Short mmCIF file of C-alpha atoms in Angstrom, two decimals:
data_model
loop_
_atom_site.label_atom_id
_atom_site.label_comp_id
_atom_site.label_asym_id
_atom_site.label_seq_id
_atom_site.Cartn_x
_atom_site.Cartn_y
_atom_site.Cartn_z
CA UNK B 1 -3.13 -58.94 -5.66
CA UNK B 2 -0.17 -57.55 -3.75
CA UNK B 3 -0.72 -55.25 -0.80
CA UNK B 4 1.16 -51.99 -0.78
CA UNK B 5 1.57 -49.45 1.96
CA UNK B 6 0.42 -45.86 1.76
CA UNK B 7 2.97 -43.46 0.32
CA UNK B 8 4.85 -41.28 2.80
CA UNK B 9 3.19 -38.17 1.34
CA UNK B 10 -0.03 -39.20 3.12
CA UNK B 11 1.62 -39.74 6.48
CA UNK B 12 0.71 -37.07 9.07
CA UNK B 13 3.42 -34.48 9.66
CA UNK B 14 4.33 -32.29 12.61
CA UNK B 15 4.31 -28.52 12.87
CA UNK B 16 7.58 -27.05 11.60
CA UNK B 17 8.44 -25.86 15.11
CA UNK B 18 7.56 -26.98 18.62
CA UNK B 19 4.97 -25.26 20.75
CA UNK B 20 7.59 -23.72 23.04
CA UNK B 21 9.99 -22.70 20.25
CA UNK B 22 9.04 -19.05 20.43
CA UNK B 23 12.64 -17.92 19.90
CA UNK B 24 12.73 -19.56 16.46
CA UNK B 25 11.11 -16.41 15.04
CA UNK B 26 11.53 -13.44 17.34
CA UNK B 27 9.32 -11.17 15.25
CA UNK B 28 6.33 -13.50 15.67
CA UNK B 29 7.16 -13.97 19.35
CA UNK B 30 7.32 -10.22 19.93
CA UNK B 31 4.14 -9.68 17.95
CA UNK B 32 2.34 -12.29 20.04
CA UNK B 33 3.71 -10.99 23.32
CA UNK B 34 2.86 -7.33 22.81
CA UNK B 35 -0.32 -7.65 20.76
CA UNK B 36 -1.84 -11.12 20.85
CA UNK B 37 -5.18 -9.95 19.36
CA UNK B 38 -3.27 -8.47 16.41
CA UNK B 39 -1.49 -11.78 15.88
CA UNK B 40 -4.87 -13.53 15.96
CA UNK B 41 -6.17 -11.11 13.34
CA UNK B 42 -3.11 -11.83 11.18
CA UNK B 43 -3.68 -15.60 11.44
CA UNK B 44 -7.37 -15.25 10.56
CA UNK B 45 -6.49 -12.98 7.66
CA UNK B 46 -3.93 -15.48 6.35
CA UNK B 47 -6.54 -18.23 6.46
CA UNK B 48 -9.35 -16.07 5.00
CA UNK B 49 -11.43 -16.42 8.17
CA UNK B 50 -13.35 -13.92 10.27
CA UNK B 51 -10.97 -11.75 12.31
CA UNK B 52 -12.64 -13.04 15.49
CA UNK B 53 -11.50 -16.61 14.73
CA UNK B 54 -7.73 -16.15 14.77
CA UNK B 55 -7.19 -17.09 18.39
CA UNK B 56 -9.75 -19.83 18.86
CA UNK B 57 -8.91 -23.51 18.78
CA UNK B 58 -11.08 -24.48 15.78
CA UNK B 59 -8.84 -22.49 13.42
CA UNK B 60 -5.88 -24.56 14.66
CA UNK B 61 -7.85 -27.74 13.94
CA UNK B 62 -8.80 -26.51 10.47
CA UNK B 63 -5.17 -25.69 9.71
CA UNK B 64 -3.95 -29.06 11.03
CA UNK B 65 -6.51 -30.93 8.95
CA UNK B 66 -5.79 -28.95 5.80
CA UNK B 67 -2.04 -29.58 6.01
CA UNK B 68 -2.23 -33.12 7.44
CA UNK B 69 -0.51 -32.25 10.72
CA UNK B 70 -0.65 -34.73 13.59
CA UNK B 71 -2.89 -33.97 16.54
CA UNK B 72 -6.47 -34.01 17.71
CA UNK B 73 -9.24 -31.54 18.40
CA UNK B 74 -8.87 -32.23 22.12
CA UNK B 75 -5.17 -31.41 21.96
CA UNK B 76 -5.92 -28.23 19.98
CA UNK B 77 -8.48 -27.20 22.59
CA UNK B 78 -6.14 -27.86 25.51
CA UNK B 79 -3.17 -26.13 23.92
CA UNK B 80 -5.27 -23.10 23.02
CA UNK B 81 -6.88 -22.90 26.48
CA UNK B 82 -3.72 -23.30 28.55
CA UNK B 83 -1.07 -21.71 26.32
CA UNK B 84 -2.86 -19.46 23.84
CA UNK B 85 0.08 -17.21 23.03
CA UNK B 86 2.40 -20.18 22.36
CA UNK B 87 -0.27 -21.87 20.21
CA UNK B 88 -0.85 -18.69 18.20
CA UNK B 89 2.88 -18.13 17.69
CA UNK B 90 3.40 -21.75 16.61
CA UNK B 91 0.56 -21.49 14.09
CA UNK B 92 1.83 -18.17 12.70
CA UNK B 93 5.40 -19.53 12.41
CA UNK B 94 4.08 -22.53 10.49
CA UNK B 95 2.02 -20.29 8.18
CA UNK B 96 5.07 -18.12 7.51
CA UNK B 97 7.21 -21.15 6.68
CA UNK B 98 4.56 -22.54 4.34
CA UNK B 99 4.26 -19.12 2.65
CA UNK B 100 8.03 -19.02 2.19
CA UNK B 101 8.15 -22.53 0.68
CA UNK B 102 5.08 -21.95 -1.50
CA UNK B 103 2.89 -24.55 0.25
CA UNK B 104 0.42 -21.99 1.61
#
């Protein structure tokens, strides 16, 4: 029996934009800067979660797992604790891109 490697479709991916790429989508950046709780509500709403969950690190882990994005729960926790607005903006940008491409 020949051994074959896993197809590339199963390989973990990265987020579509970097954590500090806030200028990639100025509307999300502005939204996060002026009303971070509103952005959290929008994220939770997109993911059909409780509105209180939009800015907490478990929602980032759920999203990463669902879309096979590289990372760990520890990394999600650290990013969310030390750079919450950047983490929320990155997640919302990724959701918007997946909505636009029909993956979401």
